[in-house]
Amino acid sequence: MRIDRRLAFIGIMLIMLSMVMATQFATTKISYSYTLVHPSNADIRFIGSDNASMGVKVLRVEGDNSSGNRNLILVFGTNLTENQNKTYTAAFGIVNEEKFPVYLTNITVSSTPADYMYVWAHGDRMLTSATKALWREGSIAGLTTASKSWLLGAGDQNAGNMSVGPGNAFPTPWDDTAHVRYSYCDTSAVNGTSDFVWIMVSFNIPDGAAAGAYTGTIYVNFRAAT
């Protein structure tokens, strides 16, 4: 009986050993590459247009554009007070350089100490009657990352211009003070055709708003259309 148990134990060990020996391990490798560039030269890039109250573009890079000094910031520089509204019809622009259409889905804002900001997407940088509301003072207006708020047309991988449509491109030169590319293009962007859109930002300060500095972060979300 003891012999049988020993044989059974040996048999189990042999089975377990064969299972371990049968397990296969492999290693392979795949190369990859990508390039880091200035935010105004990226595949989905940001450009300036409106000036802040101190005469420099609202959108800017606070640095010398060298590595580690290329973070974008919106500086409105506005001294507002209670019961006042101020609107930047083209606080910044978004340009798609991908060779396929991209949806601007939604925008969210975090603000300290309070949020009095409204954000829209629209085609005409001079108009205050914007097309698509993206953010309303603490609310995303029912939008999600699955929304199709604005369709940016396919780009041409050329950061030196933006296109209203085929054969209708406008330059986006450098602003050496704000350290970003910019445009004063007054030809309206067409949803679904043009590779750019303007972002309008408005501040609506209520009665009783606390005095002091207001800061925050704007999160801009995109999704490929293909």
mmCIF file of C-alpha atoms in Angstrom:
data_model
loop_
_atom_site.group_PDB
_atom_site.id
_atom_site.type_symbol
_atom_site.label_atom_id
_atom_site.label_comp_id
_atom_site.label_asym_id
_atom_site.label_seq_id
_atom_site.Cartn_x
_atom_site.Cartn_y
_atom_site.Cartn_z
ATOM 1 C CA MET A 1 0.000 0.000 0.000
ATOM 2 C CA ARG A 2 2.881 2.334 0.829
ATOM 3 C CA ILE A 3 4.499 1.475 -2.521
ATOM 4 C CA ASP A 4 1.314 2.406 -4.366
ATOM 5 C CA ARG A 5 1.145 5.745 -2.592
ATOM 6 C CA ARG A 6 4.771 6.474 -3.435
ATOM 7 C CA LEU A 7 4.192 5.587 -7.059
ATOM 8 C CA ALA A 8 1.122 7.800 -7.145
ATOM 9 C CA PHE A 9 3.104 10.693 -5.628
ATOM 10 C CA ILE A 10 5.884 10.234 -8.176
ATOM 11 C CA GLY A 11 3.316 10.158 -10.958
ATOM 12 C CA ILE A 12 1.743 13.407 -9.772
ATOM 13 C CA MET A 13 5.158 15.073 -9.560
ATOM 14 C CA LEU A 14 5.971 13.934 -13.095
ATOM 15 C CA ILE A 15 2.693 15.373 -14.371
ATOM 16 C CA MET A 16 3.315 18.695 -12.623
ATOM 17 C CA LEU A 17 6.875 18.819 -13.934
ATOM 18 C CA SER A 18 5.722 18.141 -17.461
ATOM 19 C CA MET A 19 3.192 20.978 -17.171
ATOM 20 C CA VAL A 20 5.913 23.375 -16.031
ATOM 21 C CA MET A 21 8.266 22.263 -18.756
ATOM 22 C CA ALA A 22 5.517 22.644 -21.361
ATOM 23 C CA THR A 23 4.932 26.316 -20.495
ATOM 24 C CA GLN A 24 6.493 28.543 -23.143
ATOM 25 C CA PHE A 25 7.994 31.981 -22.665
ATOM 26 C CA ALA A 26 9.028 34.354 -25.435
ATOM 27 C CA THR A 27 10.448 37.832 -25.711
ATOM 28 C CA THR A 28 10.305 40.101 -28.701
ATOM 29 C CA LYS A 29 10.761 43.804 -29.280
ATOM 30 C CA ILE A 30 9.141 46.510 -31.377
ATOM 31 C CA SER A 31 10.739 49.858 -32.015
ATOM 32 C CA TYR A 32 8.731 53.067 -31.711
ATOM 33 C CA SER A 33 9.274 56.768 -32.195
ATOM 34 C CA TYR A 34 7.581 60.090 -31.632
ATOM 35 C CA THR A 35 8.627 63.721 -31.630
ATOM 36 C CA LEU A 36 8.060 66.418 -29.016
ATOM 37 C CA VAL A 37 7.359 69.860 -30.467
ATOM 38 C CA HIS A 38 6.033 73.252 -29.461
ATOM 39 C CA PRO A 39 2.256 73.296 -28.718
ATOM 40 C CA SER A 40 1.718 75.585 -31.725
ATOM 41 C CA ASN A 41 3.361 72.980 -33.971
ATOM 42 C CA ALA A 42 1.649 69.841 -32.663
ATOM 43 C CA ASP A 43 -0.720 67.617 -34.659
ATOM 44 C CA ILE A 44 -3.589 69.213 -32.753
ATOM 45 C CA ARG A 45 -2.202 72.643 -32.074
ATOM 46 C CA PHE A 46 -3.186 75.827 -30.299
ATOM 47 C CA ILE A 47 -2.763 79.313 -31.734
ATOM 48 C CA GLY A 48 -3.333 82.809 -30.383
ATOM 49 C CA SER A 49 -5.479 85.639 -31.691
ATOM 50 C CA ASP A 50 -7.042 88.020 -29.125
ATOM 51 C CA ASN A 51 -4.831 90.231 -27.002
ATOM 52 C CA ALA A 52 -5.162 90.362 -23.233
ATOM 53 C CA SER A 53 -5.667 93.669 -21.444
ATOM 54 C CA MET A 54 -1.895 94.243 -21.250
ATOM 55 C CA GLY A 55 -1.487 93.985 -25.033
ATOM 56 C CA VAL A 56 0.021 90.487 -25.291
ATOM 57 C CA LYS A 57 -1.830 87.481 -26.712
ATOM 58 C CA VAL A 58 -4.203 85.791 -24.274
ATOM 59 C CA LEU A 59 -2.652 82.461 -25.292
ATOM 60 C CA ARG A 60 1.070 82.369 -24.655
ATOM 61 C CA VAL A 61 4.048 80.331 -23.538
ATOM 62 C CA GLU A 62 5.618 81.721 -20.402
ATOM 63 C CA GLY A 63 9.176 80.730 -21.198
ATOM 64 C CA ASP A 64 11.745 80.798 -23.974
ATOM 65 C CA ASN A 65 10.328 77.831 -25.957
ATOM 66 C CA SER A 66 13.265 75.647 -24.936
ATOM 67 C CA SER A 67 12.644 72.198 -23.508
ATOM 68 C CA GLY A 68 10.737 72.480 -20.249
ATOM 69 C CA ASN A 69 9.545 76.028 -21.040
ATOM 70 C CA ARG A 70 6.774 75.361 -23.556
ATOM 71 C CA ASN A 71 3.689 75.110 -21.380
ATOM 72 C CA LEU A 72 0.692 77.025 -22.685
ATOM 73 C CA ILE A 73 -1.224 79.384 -20.449
ATOM 74 C CA LEU A 74 -4.187 81.705 -20.927
ATOM 75 C CA VAL A 75 -3.486 85.061 -19.309
ATOM 76 C CA PHE A 76 -6.491 87.360 -19.574
ATOM 77 C CA GLY A 77 -4.996 90.012 -17.312
ATOM 78 C CA THR A 78 -8.454 91.450 -16.870
ATOM 79 C CA ASN A 79 -9.391 93.536 -13.850
ATOM 80 C CA LEU A 80 -13.105 92.857 -13.690
ATOM 81 C CA THR A 81 -15.551 93.793 -10.997
ATOM 82 C CA GLU A 82 -19.025 92.780 -9.849
ATOM 83 C CA ASN A 83 -21.923 92.875 -12.321
ATOM 84 C CA GLN A 84 -19.553 92.985 -15.284
ATOM 85 C CA ASN A 85 -19.124 90.871 -18.393
ATOM 86 C CA LYS A 86 -16.145 90.626 -20.694
ATOM 87 C CA THR A 87 -15.825 88.442 -23.782
ATOM 88 C CA TYR A 88 -12.825 87.342 -25.844
ATOM 89 C CA THR A 89 -14.291 86.155 -29.147
ATOM 90 C CA ALA A 90 -11.059 84.402 -30.129
ATOM 91 C CA ALA A 91 -9.228 83.727 -26.896
ATOM 92 C CA PHE A 92 -7.417 81.015 -28.823
ATOM 93 C CA GLY A 93 -7.779 78.799 -31.851
ATOM 94 C CA ILE A 94 -7.448 75.056 -32.333
ATOM 95 C CA VAL A 95 -5.978 73.692 -35.561
ATOM 96 C CA ASN A 96 -5.985 70.049 -36.646
ATOM 97 C CA GLU A 97 -2.893 68.895 -38.539
ATOM 98 C CA GLU A 98 -3.781 65.199 -38.457
ATOM 99 C CA LYS A 99 -4.531 63.803 -41.913
ATOM 100 C CA PHE A 100 -7.979 62.732 -40.760
ATOM 101 C CA PRO A 101 -10.901 64.624 -39.204
ATOM 102 C CA VAL A 102 -10.981 65.084 -35.435
ATOM 103 C CA TYR A 103 -13.914 65.925 -33.178
ATOM 104 C CA LEU A 104 -13.651 68.571 -30.497
ATOM 105 C CA THR A 105 -15.897 66.742 -28.051
ATOM 106 C CA ASN A 106 -16.121 68.828 -24.890
ATOM 107 C CA ILE A 107 -14.354 71.195 -22.545
ATOM 108 C CA THR A 108 -14.249 71.153 -18.756
ATOM 109 C CA VAL A 109 -12.940 73.832 -16.429
ATOM 110 C CA SER A 110 -11.577 73.716 -12.903
ATOM 111 C CA SER A 111 -11.429 77.078 -11.175
ATOM 112 C CA THR A 112 -10.305 78.605 -7.882
ATOM 113 C CA PRO A 113 -12.008 80.098 -5.966
ATOM 114 C CA ALA A 114 -15.107 80.216 -8.215
ATOM 115 C CA ASP A 115 -16.046 79.628 -11.844
ATOM 116 C CA TYR A 116 -17.606 82.515 -13.774
ATOM 117 C CA MET A 117 -16.382 81.310 -17.168
ATOM 118 C CA TYR A 118 -18.358 80.505 -20.306
ATOM 119 C CA VAL A 119 -16.698 78.794 -23.294
ATOM 120 C CA TRP A 120 -17.959 78.397 -26.866
ATOM 121 C CA ALA A 121 -16.648 77.029 -30.172
ATOM 122 C CA HIS A 122 -17.426 78.996 -33.329
ATOM 123 C CA GLY A 123 -16.271 79.803 -36.828
ATOM 124 C CA ASP A 124 -16.038 83.606 -36.911
ATOM 125 C CA ARG A 125 -13.424 84.998 -34.551
ATOM 126 C CA MET A 126 -15.063 88.453 -34.544
ATOM 127 C CA LEU A 127 -18.609 87.454 -33.575
ATOM 128 C CA THR A 128 -20.012 87.140 -30.076
ATOM 129 C CA SER A 129 -22.907 84.975 -31.306
ATOM 130 C CA ALA A 130 -21.032 81.690 -30.988
ATOM 131 C CA THR A 131 -22.241 78.401 -32.425
ATOM 132 C CA LYS A 132 -21.597 75.744 -29.800
ATOM 133 C CA ALA A 133 -21.681 76.166 -26.021
ATOM 134 C CA LEU A 134 -19.001 73.998 -24.400
ATOM 135 C CA TRP A 135 -18.972 75.223 -20.801
ATOM 136 C CA ARG A 136 -21.395 77.266 -18.748
ATOM 137 C CA GLU A 137 -20.174 78.434 -15.351
ATOM 138 C CA GLY A 138 -19.518 75.052 -13.752
ATOM 139 C CA SER A 139 -21.518 72.938 -16.201
ATOM 140 C CA ILE A 140 -20.516 70.977 -19.292
ATOM 141 C CA ALA A 141 -23.975 71.520 -20.814
ATOM 142 C CA GLY A 142 -24.658 67.824 -21.241
ATOM 143 C CA LEU A 143 -21.502 67.188 -23.272
ATOM 144 C CA THR A 144 -19.229 64.155 -22.860
ATOM 145 C CA THR A 145 -16.097 62.776 -24.500
ATOM 146 C CA ALA A 146 -18.477 60.993 -26.888
ATOM 147 C CA SER A 147 -20.034 64.272 -28.070
ATOM 148 C CA LYS A 148 -19.476 65.716 -31.542
ATOM 149 C CA SER A 149 -19.384 69.403 -30.700
ATOM 150 C CA TRP A 150 -17.236 70.512 -33.644
ATOM 151 C CA LEU A 151 -15.617 68.512 -36.442
ATOM 152 C CA LEU A 152 -12.163 69.735 -37.433
ATOM 153 C CA GLY A 153 -11.384 68.806 -41.024
ATOM 154 C CA ALA A 154 -8.287 66.843 -41.991
ATOM 155 C CA GLY A 155 -5.078 68.860 -41.803
ATOM 156 C CA ASP A 156 -2.017 68.934 -44.031
ATOM 157 C CA GLN A 157 0.766 68.519 -41.445
ATOM 158 C CA ASN A 158 1.875 72.095 -42.111
ATOM 159 C CA ALA A 159 2.016 74.191 -38.942
ATOM 160 C CA GLY A 160 2.655 77.308 -41.017
ATOM 161 C CA ASN A 161 -0.970 77.627 -42.100
ATOM 162 C CA MET A 162 -4.566 76.701 -41.395
ATOM 163 C CA SER A 163 -7.212 75.960 -43.986
ATOM 164 C CA VAL A 164 -10.817 77.051 -44.386
ATOM 165 C CA GLY A 165 -11.138 74.420 -47.098
ATOM 166 C CA PRO A 166 -9.165 72.880 -49.976
ATOM 167 C CA GLY A 167 -6.998 75.520 -51.638
ATOM 168 C CA ASN A 168 -7.936 78.211 -49.122
ATOM 169 C CA ALA A 169 -5.141 78.403 -46.545
ATOM 170 C CA PHE A 170 -4.126 81.269 -44.271
ATOM 171 C CA PRO A 171 -0.716 81.721 -42.566
ATOM 172 C CA THR A 172 -0.137 81.162 -38.852
ATOM 173 C CA PRO A 173 3.107 83.067 -38.185
ATOM 174 C CA TRP A 174 5.001 83.367 -34.900
ATOM 175 C CA ASP A 175 4.335 85.971 -32.269
ATOM 176 C CA ASP A 176 7.776 86.475 -30.725
ATOM 177 C CA THR A 177 6.344 88.098 -27.599
ATOM 178 C CA ALA A 178 3.725 85.499 -26.714
ATOM 179 C CA HIS A 179 5.899 82.681 -28.152
ATOM 180 C CA VAL A 180 2.994 81.078 -30.019
ATOM 181 C CA ARG A 181 1.682 80.968 -33.556
ATOM 182 C CA TYR A 182 -1.333 83.160 -34.213
ATOM 183 C CA SER A 183 -3.893 84.189 -36.824
ATOM 184 C CA TYR A 184 -6.192 87.133 -37.533
ATOM 185 C CA CYS A 185 -8.078 85.223 -40.224
ATOM 186 C CA ASP A 186 -11.539 86.741 -40.659
ATOM 187 C CA THR A 187 -12.773 84.037 -43.019
ATOM 188 C CA SER A 188 -15.142 81.854 -41.039
ATOM 189 C CA ALA A 189 -14.303 78.249 -40.248
ATOM 190 C CA VAL A 190 -16.842 75.719 -41.531
ATOM 191 C CA ASN A 191 -17.800 72.895 -39.182
ATOM 192 C CA GLY A 192 -16.729 69.610 -40.792
ATOM 193 C CA THR A 193 -14.602 71.222 -43.529
ATOM 194 C CA SER A 194 -12.112 73.698 -42.045
ATOM 195 C CA ASP A 195 -9.197 72.354 -40.030
ATOM 196 C CA PHE A 196 -9.562 75.029 -37.340
ATOM 197 C CA VAL A 197 -12.074 76.464 -34.894
ATOM 198 C CA TRP A 198 -12.098 79.522 -32.635
ATOM 199 C CA ILE A 199 -12.708 79.307 -28.899
ATOM 200 C CA MET A 200 -14.609 82.190 -27.318
ATOM 201 C CA VAL A 201 -14.284 82.796 -23.574
ATOM 202 C CA SER A 202 -16.590 85.049 -21.584
ATOM 203 C CA PHE A 203 -16.569 86.076 -17.919
ATOM 204 C CA ASN A 204 -19.869 86.948 -16.283
ATOM 205 C CA ILE A 205 -19.156 88.333 -12.823
ATOM 206 C CA PRO A 206 -22.165 88.326 -10.491
ATOM 207 C CA ASP A 207 -23.103 90.739 -7.749
ATOM 208 C CA GLY A 208 -21.248 89.897 -4.538
ATOM 209 C CA ALA A 209 -18.308 88.107 -6.188
ATOM 210 C CA ALA A 210 -15.245 88.056 -3.949
ATOM 211 C CA ALA A 211 -12.276 90.212 -4.897
ATOM 212 C CA GLY A 212 -8.947 88.536 -5.605
ATOM 213 C CA ALA A 213 -7.090 86.454 -8.196
ATOM 214 C CA TYR A 214 -8.927 83.675 -10.045
ATOM 215 C CA THR A 215 -7.034 80.786 -11.592
ATOM 216 C CA GLY A 216 -7.891 77.435 -13.111
ATOM 217 C CA THR A 217 -7.345 74.852 -15.825
ATOM 218 C CA ILE A 218 -9.220 74.241 -19.069
ATOM 219 C CA TYR A 219 -9.333 70.635 -20.289
ATOM 220 C CA VAL A 220 -9.939 70.319 -24.033
ATOM 221 C CA ASN A 221 -10.998 66.856 -25.234
ATOM 222 C CA PHE A 222 -10.794 65.421 -28.748
ATOM 223 C CA ARG A 223 -11.721 62.191 -30.513
ATOM 224 C CA ALA A 224 -10.710 60.915 -33.938
ATOM 225 C CA ALA A 225 -13.620 60.847 -36.364
ATOM 226 C CA THR A 226 -12.355 57.721 -38.138
#
